[in-house]
Structure formats: structure tokens, C-alpha cells
Amino acid sequence: MHSLHELINKRSFDVLIQVAEQHGLSEEYLTKDLSFTHADLLQHQGYVTWDEFAIYCQRLEDLLGGPEASLEIGQVFLTTPVYGPLLQFGGLFTSSKWLYHIALRWFGPMMNPAIKNSDFKEINAQTIQFTLSSPAHLTDSPAVFRIIASLFRYAPTLLGIQPSVVSLQIYPHQAIYTLQMPPSLTLPARLKRALHSVWSGQSILNELTEQHQTLLQNFETLQQSERNFRMLINNSPDGIIIFTPQKILFANPAMVQFLDAQKPENLIGKPIEHICQKPRSLALWEDPLTVQTRHSDSLPFFKRNGDIVWAETNTFRAHFNGEKACVSITRDITERQRVLARAVEMDRMISMGILAAGIGHEIRNPLSYLQANLSYIQNAIQGLHAQIQNASIPEKSRNEWQIELAEIEAATTSSLDGTQRLIEISQDVHSFSRDSESTLELVFIKDVITAAINIARHEIRHRATIITELSTIPAVHANATQLSQIVLNLLINAAQSIPMGNVDENQITIRTFHDEHHAFIEIHDTGCGIPADLLEHIFDPFFTTKPPGEGTGLGLAISKNLIEKLNGTLTITSGCNEGTRALISLPLPLPSD
């Protein structure tokens, strides 16, 4: 518990809040990690701690531009509605000296109990000096003393006279003020102002009446705007939810229908994890305050029965019923995801068709020498058998037999190598062509790249040399089949950008590396490159620069979508006759994963 002498009245923030609003300063930054919002302060009920007041003032000064800027805050006295009536009548009853007496003896202690004043003395008729102190055991904030100096400086403007000249000496938890006050209005001047006030009273009353009518009209307009806004929200085809880290505050009918929740009450009050499979990708709580919005192309949500549906989302910060919250606008893309899944399968089958001829050639080569070697073994064995059976033929020397058996052994080894090559090709093709499940698992990138190179080798071998620089990288959460498809697509694109016949002059380099949070796959080729006017369209579905029969225009679009579903990125940089560089970035698993 804090004593009264360590607290600050919420009314002390009125001028500061108006300064923040006039300069467009960030309320989130000013009140970050504090126990109040501007709306709380403007209710004028209660106190805040000295430490929070000191932190707020220091942040305000920083945003305004430093100490010199904070010394001008007092000018807001001229435009603050709370003090406006004093401009009309304050100067009729008091002088600037008495104004400071009132501020220091009565108004100041009431508003700021934690600030003590002492050593009050009059240097001369127009100059006074005094000391203000803050609690020595609490936060020291020179910004507080400078802001108070600005209020003392411009206080006389409430009386219709010029500002004071303020000299300020600041020490730890203490400031000494010297004020040179302007001359107060003479008695005739005050009487003249009083008569002017009486004569202008009717016009002021008329003005107030007009202002009252304007306020009524504005209130009616505001009510109509609120009704229109609610009608727009409730009839929006996109789902809208408002939520805090603890619970959902609002859900419109489209969101209720999207999640098959039947009524908003089945969503409101539930944690966001109740409906979103990846709440970290939806909310902004862990982002810096400078990040005001977040977009996601596809996020999984839970229906009431547990089924998963997909939505494209846009989330931004807002205040709702006095609470800091996030507003998320969602668009149902479940059917789009189904179409995309079918397109992925179609693209893989097309890729398999393109690879079929080359794979057939790859299989025929080891089969041919496997067949020849096996024929040789068969003939050799038959010959040896005949010689053994024919007693009329002289027995061969031991060396001759060893040479013959060595040749048979070499042929057998070659046959086994060919057989192993067939097995590897078969395994790689099977891995690539199996069903693309959405299940994620820990995948070693090196294995994925090796399999993709084995399959794409026939497309590359007559065009370029493959250079691999594969560093040791931790496993990533991915779908091995999908990641293989992505790497294979990029390898085939790289190969097809290089004309056949100049193998020694062209390279396709595959490099892997990682940093603290991400793993990277880089594929760089020395091909013809992509013109700048086409580069911006390469991720558009069905856009392709390849001849008919060599591409569908879906490979890069699908690859980018699959990478982004893994919270990764795919970027392509290129230029005419400068080759192309593809860079895949994938997040590394967190230590707790």
C-alpha cells in the first residue's frame, strides 16, 4: 500500500493528455506496463503512484523531443476546456502573485501530494523563489520538475497577462524555481473587463446555446454512426473477433457461422486458443508496440465439433470497452485450401510426368550393364563347367584360374552396384510421389536435398555441374514430401534456365546454412535469368515463361504457399543474363518443441 504522500491525483494528467493528443503521441507507448489508460485517467476518480506519474512524464518529454520541448507544455492552459472559464473571470479577482500562492499552498498539494514545497520567499515585488521536492526513496524524474516549470511559466495567461520568466535549477529529487512575474492588470483594467463580461454575457449565453444545439446534433450523428457501424459489422461477410490475451470479447454473426458456434455466447469469454490452432500467429501481444497490424494468408481454426477450417486474417490493435485488445478480420478460405491441395497433387503428378523419361533413362543404363554382366557371368560359368567336364583339355594354372575368378567377381560387383542404384532411384521416386500429408515431422534438410538431386540429376547432367555446400543444420518441422517437391521444383527451374551442351561453363550451387532462429536453403544458377518486368509475376498461379509442355505455372506459387504454411519465406532474385538465386528460410524449432 502507498501512503497519500506517494500518490498523484488523476486530474494532474489532464493537461498532459491534451498535449499527447495535440501532438499525436502514442498512448500505447505512454501507458505501456502502467496500471491505467487515458480513459481511466479522464474519469478523475482516484490516484496513481508517484513512480507511474514520473515514468509517464519522462516518456512524454522523450516523445516531444527532450527537455526544451517539455518547457512549452504549459501553453496548453490556453486551450484546455477545464481552465477556459478562468480566462474570462480569473483576472477580475486576483493578481499573478496570489495565483502562485494559491497554486503552491492549496491547489498543488491537493493535486500532487507527493511533491513538497518549501523555502518560499519573495525576492522583490515581481519575483518569488521556492523549492519543490519529490520522495527521495522513489523514482527521480527531472521531467516532472520541467513540466511543472512550464505550468508556472504560462499560468499568468489564465489572467489575461503575459507568461512569467522561470529560472530552474534541478538536483536529485529537488528543483529550485525563481519566477519573475509580469505586472498584474490595474484596477481600471479589471473593471473594464468586468463591464465587458456583463455586456457580452448575452452573446456568451447565445453562443453556449448554439454550442448546446451543436452538441446535441453531434450526439445524434454519433448515435447514428454507431448504429451504422454495428449494422456494418453484423452484416459483414467476413468474420470479426475482438479478443485480449485472456478471452474473446466479441464475435460477429459471420464468425459464429464460420466456426459453427450457433451463437456468440459460445465464443465470448473463451480463450483465443479455444478457436485458433496457432494463436501466436494471430495475436500481437508478443510484438513490439510499433507493429500495429499482422496479416496471415492461412491460419487453422477449430469449429465447434473440432473440425479444422482455414481463414485468411488481418489483425490490428484497438481499445474495446476500455480494454487493450486485438481485432481480427477473418475470411473463410477452407475451399481454397482444398483446391490448393488438389493443385499440389496435380503439380507433383505433372512433375513426375516430366521426370518420367529421364528416370527411365537412368534405370535403363544400370539395367543394361547389369544384363551384360550377368550374361558374361552366365557364359563364364558355363565355360568353366565345360572345361572341368572335358578331361582332354589340360588343367589351367592356378594364376589363370585366379584371373578368371577375379573378372567374374568384378562383374558381380558391378552388377550389385547397378542394382543398388536402381533401388536408390526407386526409393527417391517413391518418397517424392507418395501422398502429401499435412503431418509435420522433424526433417533433416540434407536428406531432402540429396533425394531431390538424385531425381533431378538427369535434367541437370547435360546442362550444368552440381555444386553442393551442405553444412550441418538442426532438423526443422516440415513435411518431407512437400519440402522435397519444393527443392525439386527449384532445381528443375534452375536446370531449364541453362541451355544444354555447356556443362563445364555452368553451375547450379546448392548451399545450406543457419543462424540462431532460421535454417536456409540457397539454390543459385548461372542460367539466363528472369527479366525485371516478369520477376514480380513469378509467384502468380499459372504464370510461366517456359515453352508448352515444360511447365504449368503452378510450381513457384505452390512452393511459396507451402513454405509460408511452415512460417517460412521463399524469395527469388534474378536479372537478365545474371542467373537466379532462390532462398528458402525455415524457422528452427524452439527449445521447448
XYZ file of C-alpha atoms in Angstrom:
593
model
C 0.000 0.000 0.000
C 1.138 3.536 -0.757
C 0.602 6.460 1.585
C -1.240 9.528 0.321
C 2.079 11.379 0.179
C 3.321 8.988 -2.512
C 0.272 9.424 -4.817
C -0.789 11.768 -7.617
C -4.364 12.867 -8.348
C -5.579 11.649 -11.749
C -6.635 15.219 -12.606
C -2.931 16.072 -12.811
C -2.871 14.263 -16.163
C -5.500 16.488 -17.884
C -3.013 18.891 -19.433
C -0.532 16.084 -20.219
C -3.181 14.021 -22.025
C -4.217 17.034 -24.096
C -0.574 17.614 -25.055
C -0.292 13.968 -26.130
C -3.463 14.219 -28.230
C -2.442 17.518 -29.855
C 0.937 16.073 -30.886
C -0.431 12.653 -31.905
C 1.760 10.800 -29.410
C 1.324 7.059 -28.907
C -0.886 6.254 -25.917
C 0.367 2.644 -26.048
C 3.933 3.842 -25.507
C 2.989 6.373 -22.796
C 0.985 3.845 -20.744
C 2.899 0.645 -21.559
C 3.158 -1.592 -18.459
C 1.381 1.068 -16.347
C -1.839 0.404 -14.450
C -4.013 2.902 -16.336
C -5.116 4.146 -19.750
C -6.049 7.690 -20.780
C -9.701 6.729 -20.421
C -9.039 5.679 -16.806
C -7.288 8.970 -16.047
C -10.020 11.131 -17.549
C -12.556 9.632 -15.157
C -10.844 11.786 -12.477
C -11.525 9.314 -9.678
C -8.625 8.247 -7.502
C -4.863 8.450 -7.568
C -1.872 6.834 -9.268
C 1.537 6.137 -7.750
C 4.346 8.654 -7.928
C 6.540 6.167 -9.840
C 3.939 5.770 -12.607
C 3.464 9.551 -12.794
C 7.234 10.040 -13.074
C 7.560 7.381 -15.800
C 4.667 8.880 -17.782
C 6.165 12.402 -17.625
C 9.596 11.153 -18.719
C 8.097 9.279 -21.696
C 6.049 12.343 -22.655
C 9.177 14.502 -22.626
C 11.077 11.945 -24.722
C 8.336 11.778 -27.362
C 8.064 15.578 -27.522
C 11.777 15.870 -28.273
C 13.528 16.461 -24.951
C 13.771 18.990 -22.090
C 13.320 22.114 -24.225
C 10.055 20.791 -25.644
C 8.653 19.911 -22.197
C 9.173 23.505 -21.059
C 6.476 24.545 -23.565
C 3.772 22.202 -22.268
C 2.161 24.964 -20.185
C 0.863 26.665 -23.334
C -1.950 24.105 -23.309
C -3.514 26.162 -20.479
C -4.797 28.438 -23.226
C -6.813 25.685 -24.940
C -7.782 23.370 -22.086
C -11.582 23.487 -21.577
C -11.191 22.741 -17.846
C -9.396 26.048 -17.287
C -11.114 28.061 -20.016
C -13.574 29.934 -17.758
C -10.657 31.323 -15.749
C -9.598 33.254 -18.841
C -12.832 35.248 -18.569
C -13.091 35.831 -14.841
C -9.831 34.884 -13.051
C -8.153 38.213 -13.694
C -11.074 40.106 -12.093
C -10.339 38.818 -8.605
C -6.649 38.034 -8.223
C -3.116 39.009 -9.219
C -0.397 36.763 -10.597
C 1.347 36.719 -7.182
C -1.793 35.460 -5.470
C -2.263 32.930 -8.257
C 1.101 31.379 -7.363
C 0.252 31.495 -3.665
C -2.949 29.561 -4.364
C -1.119 27.040 -6.556
C 1.624 26.377 -4.002
C -0.439 26.457 -0.793
C -3.664 24.834 -1.865
C -4.034 23.577 -5.459
C -0.583 21.932 -5.751
C -0.730 19.859 -2.518
C -4.255 18.714 -3.408
C -3.270 17.533 -6.911
C 0.251 16.306 -6.163
C 0.560 15.189 -2.518
C 3.929 13.568 -3.241
C 5.528 16.911 -4.211
C 6.558 19.070 -1.240
C 7.248 22.814 -1.465
C 9.480 24.781 0.894
C 11.713 27.878 1.230
C 9.067 30.155 -0.256
C 10.266 33.745 -0.304
C 9.666 36.998 -2.159
C 12.822 38.413 -3.706
C 11.015 41.610 -4.718
C 7.532 42.757 -5.730
C 7.671 40.803 -9.006
C 9.994 37.891 -8.111
C 9.447 34.850 -5.897
C 11.577 31.790 -5.186
C 10.684 28.376 -3.770
C 11.818 24.737 -3.720
C 9.915 21.610 -4.792
C 10.956 18.114 -3.685
C 9.909 14.586 -4.704
C 10.040 11.476 -2.458
C 13.713 10.567 -2.044
C 13.044 6.825 -1.928
C 11.017 6.776 -5.161
C 11.854 7.309 -8.845
C 13.680 10.555 -9.615
C 12.247 12.296 -12.701
C 13.666 15.696 -13.787
C 10.952 15.741 -16.463
C 8.335 16.262 -13.726
C 10.110 19.396 -12.479
C 10.473 20.769 -16.030
C 6.785 20.194 -16.797
C 5.819 21.979 -13.546
C 8.110 24.847 -14.578
C 6.212 25.132 -17.869
C 2.903 25.332 -15.945
C 4.279 28.081 -13.685
C 5.570 29.906 -16.750
C 2.226 30.046 -18.542
C -0.099 30.254 -15.515
C -0.482 34.071 -15.811
C -2.084 33.606 -19.231
C -5.156 32.470 -17.270
C -5.373 36.050 -16.030
C -5.016 37.548 -19.478
C -1.406 38.720 -18.997
C 1.997 37.699 -20.337
C 3.798 34.485 -19.178
C 6.324 34.600 -16.345
C 10.064 34.146 -16.743
C 11.102 30.957 -14.923
C 14.653 30.019 -13.910
C 15.128 26.395 -12.893
C 17.892 24.559 -11.051
C 17.408 20.792 -10.860
C 19.080 18.464 -8.362
C 18.331 14.818 -7.444
C 14.726 14.758 -6.158
C 14.692 18.580 -5.907
C 14.274 21.729 -8.019
C 14.661 25.447 -7.142
C 12.358 27.825 -9.038
C 12.799 31.568 -9.499
C 9.761 33.305 -11.077
C 9.742 36.826 -12.481
C 6.059 37.693 -12.751
C 4.588 40.174 -15.253
C 2.679 43.177 -13.853
C -0.929 42.411 -12.919
C -3.836 44.260 -14.527
C -4.670 47.619 -12.960
C -7.983 48.094 -11.152
C -9.494 50.139 -14.049
C -8.444 47.395 -16.451
C -10.144 44.806 -14.265
C -13.330 46.902 -14.074
C -13.258 47.332 -17.827
C -13.020 43.564 -18.238
C -15.883 43.090 -15.775
C -18.116 45.532 -17.728
C -17.128 43.848 -20.976
C -18.092 40.493 -19.461
C -21.518 41.843 -18.450
C -22.120 43.447 -21.844
C -21.022 40.303 -23.635
C -22.951 37.989 -21.311
C -25.917 37.719 -23.662
C -23.682 36.879 -26.600
C -21.878 34.284 -24.488
C -25.236 32.793 -23.498
C -26.302 32.691 -27.139
C -23.022 31.095 -28.058
C -23.445 28.500 -25.325
C -26.974 27.766 -26.588
C -25.647 27.290 -30.111
C -22.893 25.050 -28.776
C -25.502 23.035 -26.887
C -27.533 22.533 -30.047
C -24.385 21.563 -31.933
C -23.516 19.051 -29.242
C -26.998 17.538 -29.460
C -26.685 17.247 -33.237
C -23.225 15.734 -32.907
C -24.535 13.263 -30.335
C -27.371 12.215 -32.635
C -24.894 11.899 -35.517
C -22.616 9.813 -33.301
C -25.514 7.543 -32.329
C -26.463 7.114 -35.992
C -22.832 6.380 -36.883
C -22.707 3.779 -34.125
C -25.882 2.148 -35.427
C -24.485 2.141 -38.962
C -21.204 0.726 -37.705
C -22.931 -2.082 -35.817
C -25.071 -2.849 -38.867
C -21.915 -2.997 -40.993
C -20.146 -5.302 -38.514
C -23.131 -7.583 -38.048
C -23.757 -7.882 -41.789
C -20.134 -8.231 -42.831
C -19.486 -11.416 -44.836
C -16.095 -11.656 -43.108
C -15.789 -12.956 -39.576
C -14.722 -10.401 -36.952
C -13.495 -11.203 -33.452
C -12.167 -8.927 -30.715
C -10.023 -10.546 -28.041
C -7.500 -9.960 -25.270
C -4.780 -12.377 -24.119
C -7.291 -13.807 -21.651
C -10.559 -14.079 -23.573
C -12.713 -13.310 -26.598
C -14.730 -10.096 -26.138
C -16.848 -10.002 -29.319
C -17.742 -12.160 -32.320
C -19.970 -11.070 -35.212
C -22.535 -13.408 -36.854
C -20.196 -14.301 -39.737
C -17.582 -15.520 -37.262
C -20.216 -17.520 -35.377
C -21.306 -19.141 -38.639
C -17.699 -19.774 -39.766
C -16.985 -21.723 -36.573
C -20.460 -23.270 -36.417
C -20.763 -21.900 -32.867
C -24.570 -21.356 -33.157
C -24.500 -18.165 -31.019
C -21.908 -15.552 -29.899
C -22.218 -16.634 -26.255
C -20.488 -19.904 -27.158
C -17.381 -17.903 -28.106
C -17.362 -14.823 -25.854
C -15.378 -15.345 -22.680
C -13.412 -18.295 -24.099
C -9.615 -18.043 -24.579
C -8.461 -17.448 -28.142
C -6.758 -20.890 -28.043
C -10.279 -22.333 -27.932
C -10.851 -21.418 -31.591
C -7.395 -20.826 -33.134
C -4.779 -23.558 -33.523
C -1.922 -21.022 -33.787
C -2.836 -18.064 -31.536
C 0.723 -16.687 -31.662
C 0.308 -16.183 -35.402
C -2.986 -14.342 -34.857
C -2.333 -12.007 -31.904
C 0.096 -9.103 -31.497
C 0.852 -9.412 -27.777
C 4.468 -10.519 -28.176
C 5.260 -7.984 -30.924
C 6.748 -4.503 -30.302
C 4.218 -1.693 -29.995
C 5.464 -0.350 -33.332
C 3.878 -3.392 -35.014
C 0.248 -2.349 -35.382
C -1.055 -4.958 -37.840
C -0.442 -8.561 -38.823
C -1.556 -10.477 -41.918
C -1.684 -14.231 -42.379
C -2.545 -15.959 -45.631
C -3.831 -19.076 -43.896
C -4.463 -19.970 -40.258
C -6.250 -23.057 -38.913
C -9.321 -22.542 -36.707
C -11.431 -25.041 -34.763
C -15.140 -25.472 -35.432
C -17.396 -26.358 -32.540
C -17.207 -30.063 -33.402
C -13.383 -29.992 -33.568
C -13.049 -29.919 -37.367
C -10.358 -27.622 -38.767
C -11.262 -24.755 -41.100
C -8.893 -22.219 -42.649
C -9.017 -18.434 -42.743
C -7.046 -15.519 -44.131
C -6.671 -12.966 -41.313
C -5.836 -9.301 -40.754
C -5.275 -8.317 -37.113
C -4.752 -4.844 -35.618
C -4.598 -3.247 -32.166
C -7.597 -1.404 -30.683
C -9.393 -0.490 -27.465
C -12.689 -2.185 -26.740
C -14.811 -1.238 -23.714
C -11.767 0.332 -22.081
C -9.504 -2.734 -22.622
C -6.471 -3.104 -24.868
C -7.446 -5.711 -27.433
C -6.826 -7.154 -30.866
C -9.369 -7.042 -33.684
C -9.068 -9.795 -36.282
C -10.936 -9.839 -39.588
C -11.115 -13.378 -40.985
C -12.077 -14.674 -44.409
C -13.003 -18.319 -44.942
C -10.507 -19.937 -47.332
C -11.260 -23.567 -46.466
C -12.392 -24.362 -50.002
C -9.384 -22.506 -51.401
C -7.145 -24.740 -49.278
C -8.852 -27.828 -50.673
C -8.339 -26.558 -54.233
C -4.720 -25.760 -53.424
C -4.189 -29.255 -52.015
C -5.542 -30.710 -55.240
C -3.315 -28.357 -57.232
C -0.300 -29.528 -55.233
C -1.096 -33.120 -56.096
C -1.649 -32.194 -59.743
C 1.633 -30.292 -59.907
C 3.506 -33.208 -58.390
C 1.985 -35.633 -60.885
C 2.899 -33.278 -63.748
C 6.421 -33.029 -62.377
C 6.569 -36.819 -62.223
C 5.468 -36.950 -65.855
C 8.236 -34.537 -66.859
C 10.725 -36.660 -64.939
C 9.462 -39.993 -66.280
C 11.587 -40.023 -69.445
C 14.752 -39.119 -67.588
C 14.096 -41.613 -64.830
C 13.510 -44.289 -67.464
C 16.901 -43.401 -68.970
C 18.502 -43.534 -65.520
C 17.060 -47.000 -64.933
C 17.929 -48.310 -68.410
C 21.640 -47.520 -68.015
C 22.234 -49.633 -64.880
C 19.899 -52.299 -66.266
C 21.944 -52.583 -69.478
C 25.263 -53.159 -67.817
C 23.595 -55.344 -65.193
C 22.220 -57.500 -68.002
C 25.557 -57.636 -69.852
C 27.478 -58.535 -66.718
C 25.039 -61.205 -65.756
C 25.265 -62.670 -69.282
C 29.025 -62.679 -69.017
C 28.861 -64.434 -65.662
C 26.492 -66.995 -67.084
C 28.729 -67.708 -70.116
C 31.863 -67.805 -67.957
C 30.339 -70.274 -65.584
C 29.176 -72.449 -68.483
C 32.665 -72.342 -69.981
C 34.305 -73.319 -66.733
C 31.838 -76.133 -66.317
C 32.601 -77.453 -69.806
C 36.312 -77.309 -69.223
C 36.003 -79.175 -65.966
C 33.904 -81.847 -67.620
C 36.235 -82.200 -70.613
C 39.133 -84.280 -69.334
C 41.011 -83.933 -72.648
C 41.674 -80.212 -72.014
C 44.781 -79.552 -69.888
C 44.202 -78.155 -66.432
C 44.732 -74.403 -66.202
C 47.362 -73.000 -64.000
C 46.386 -71.513 -60.622
C 47.081 -67.968 -61.843
C 44.853 -68.336 -64.842
C 42.030 -69.575 -62.632
C 42.537 -66.623 -60.235
C 42.416 -64.134 -63.098
C 39.224 -65.648 -64.399
C 37.581 -65.666 -60.977
C 38.660 -62.038 -60.383
C 36.946 -60.994 -63.592
C 33.816 -62.840 -62.520
C 33.977 -61.136 -59.103
C 34.379 -57.669 -60.695
C 31.414 -58.310 -62.952
C 29.380 -59.417 -59.978
C 30.338 -56.288 -58.012
C 29.388 -54.058 -60.933
C 26.057 -55.819 -61.134
C 25.440 -55.250 -57.450
C 26.289 -51.541 -57.849
C 23.806 -51.243 -60.660
C 21.189 -52.992 -58.598
C 21.816 -50.632 -55.664
C 21.466 -47.646 -57.994
C 18.084 -48.958 -59.128
C 16.994 -49.337 -55.523
C 18.015 -45.742 -54.670
C 16.186 -44.319 -57.671
C 13.111 -46.339 -56.795
C 13.206 -45.122 -53.164
C 13.605 -41.456 -54.180
C 10.745 -41.648 -56.663
C 8.557 -43.386 -54.104
C 9.344 -40.752 -51.487
C 8.513 -37.953 -53.894
C 5.314 -39.474 -55.253
C 3.690 -40.648 -52.019
C 0.606 -38.853 -50.650
C 1.347 -35.342 -49.341
C 0.050 -35.488 -45.816
C -0.203 -32.335 -43.717
C 1.562 -34.036 -40.807
C 4.745 -32.238 -39.780
C 7.786 -34.057 -38.546
C 11.436 -33.336 -37.825
C 13.142 -33.378 -41.221
C 16.871 -33.181 -41.975
C 17.347 -30.764 -44.861
C 20.431 -32.588 -46.160
C 18.384 -35.756 -46.755
C 15.707 -33.803 -48.614
C 18.272 -32.126 -50.893
C 20.095 -35.396 -51.612
C 16.843 -37.099 -52.669
C 15.856 -34.128 -54.877
C 19.289 -34.098 -56.579
C 19.049 -37.850 -57.291
C 15.725 -37.377 -59.049
C 16.660 -34.175 -60.934
C 20.132 -35.345 -61.955
C 19.014 -36.348 -65.458
C 17.664 -32.797 -66.067
C 20.920 -31.236 -64.879
C 23.715 -33.560 -66.072
C 23.786 -32.250 -69.690
C 23.367 -28.582 -68.663
C 25.459 -27.778 -65.598
C 27.679 -29.043 -62.822
C 26.033 -29.517 -59.428
C 27.968 -27.949 -56.548
C 26.802 -28.725 -53.018
C 27.839 -26.863 -49.873
C 25.710 -28.562 -47.227
C 26.507 -27.560 -43.668
C 25.228 -29.356 -40.593
C 21.808 -27.915 -39.698
C 19.344 -28.921 -36.961
C 16.212 -30.669 -38.139
C 13.197 -28.474 -38.980
C 9.465 -29.049 -38.583
C 8.239 -29.789 -42.104
C 6.555 -32.321 -44.352
C 9.379 -34.256 -46.026
C 7.404 -34.915 -49.219
C 6.369 -31.304 -49.657
C 9.851 -29.970 -48.908
C 11.332 -32.429 -51.433
C 8.834 -31.205 -54.012
C 9.815 -27.561 -53.378
C 13.556 -28.231 -53.723
C 12.950 -30.389 -56.808
C 10.857 -27.643 -58.459
C 13.623 -25.102 -57.866
C 16.301 -27.485 -59.210
C 14.284 -28.204 -62.373
C 13.668 -24.458 -62.865
C 17.400 -23.825 -62.494
C 18.280 -26.599 -64.954
C 15.756 -25.476 -67.564
C 17.146 -21.924 -67.483
C 20.502 -23.267 -68.769
C 20.848 -24.473 -72.401
C 22.185 -27.972 -72.966
C 25.744 -28.591 -74.019
C 27.863 -26.264 -71.843
C 28.203 -28.351 -68.700
C 31.675 -27.088 -67.773
C 30.672 -23.419 -68.077
C 27.535 -23.538 -65.910
C 26.867 -24.427 -62.311
C 23.924 -24.985 -60.042
C 25.060 -24.378 -56.471
C 23.063 -25.673 -53.519
C 24.101 -24.240 -50.167
C 22.658 -24.625 -46.668
C 23.365 -22.531 -43.575
C 21.572 -21.320 -40.468
C 21.508 -18.630 -37.800
C 20.068 -18.647 -34.294
C 16.431 -18.869 -35.390
C 16.286 -19.985 -39.046
C 17.631 -22.579 -41.458
C 18.336 -21.540 -45.061
C 18.493 -23.338 -48.410
C 20.047 -21.353 -51.267
C 19.907 -22.521 -54.894
C 21.875 -20.382 -57.331
C 22.255 -20.995 -61.062
C 24.194 -19.376 -63.898
C 21.243 -19.524 -66.282
C 19.578 -16.893 -68.433
C 17.849 -15.189 -65.503
C 14.418 -13.544 -65.320
C 13.678 -10.059 -66.747
C 12.695 -7.433 -64.163
C 9.214 -6.927 -65.674
C 8.460 -10.653 -65.282
C 10.078 -11.175 -61.874
C 7.142 -9.628 -59.993
C 4.744 -12.177 -61.538
C 6.676 -15.414 -60.960
C 4.549 -16.367 -57.925
C 1.263 -15.772 -59.763
C -0.601 -19.068 -60.361
C -0.352 -20.336 -63.968
C 2.260 -17.731 -64.933
C 5.186 -19.344 -66.734
C 7.918 -18.375 -69.183
C 8.576 -21.987 -70.202
C 7.507 -23.456 -73.551
C 4.313 -25.541 -73.645
C 4.826 -28.946 -72.109
C 7.657 -27.863 -69.801
C 5.695 -26.121 -67.054
C 2.249 -25.397 -65.617
C 2.967 -22.082 -63.875
C 1.988 -23.621 -60.544
C 5.366 -24.751 -59.199
C 6.559 -21.484 -57.631
C 3.081 -20.443 -56.477
C 2.586 -23.755 -54.686
C 6.120 -23.777 -53.294
C 5.705 -20.292 -51.826
C 2.383 -21.223 -50.239
C 3.785 -24.429 -48.713
C 6.806 -22.572 -47.289
C 4.608 -19.856 -45.763
C 2.414 -22.522 -44.118
C 5.598 -23.541 -42.295
C 6.054 -19.871 -41.214
C 8.973 -19.609 -43.628
C 9.746 -17.476 -46.676
C 10.731 -18.060 -50.303
C 12.426 -15.216 -52.176
C 13.696 -15.129 -55.760
C 16.251 -12.617 -57.059
C 17.319 -12.542 -60.694
C 18.186 -10.450 -63.713
C 18.719 -10.944 -67.434
C 21.901 -12.996 -68.032
C 22.702 -12.792 -64.309
C 21.373 -16.142 -63.181
C 18.747 -16.707 -60.499
C 19.018 -17.082 -56.729
C 16.284 -18.806 -54.720
C 16.438 -18.571 -50.933
C 14.254 -20.651 -48.605
C 14.071 -19.674 -44.933
C 12.525 -22.048 -42.375
C 12.172 -21.453 -38.608
C 14.202 -23.709 -36.360
C 12.232 -25.477 -33.612
C 12.120 -23.692 -30.266
C 13.990 -25.411 -27.429
C 10.664 -26.448 -25.912
C 9.379 -28.008 -29.174
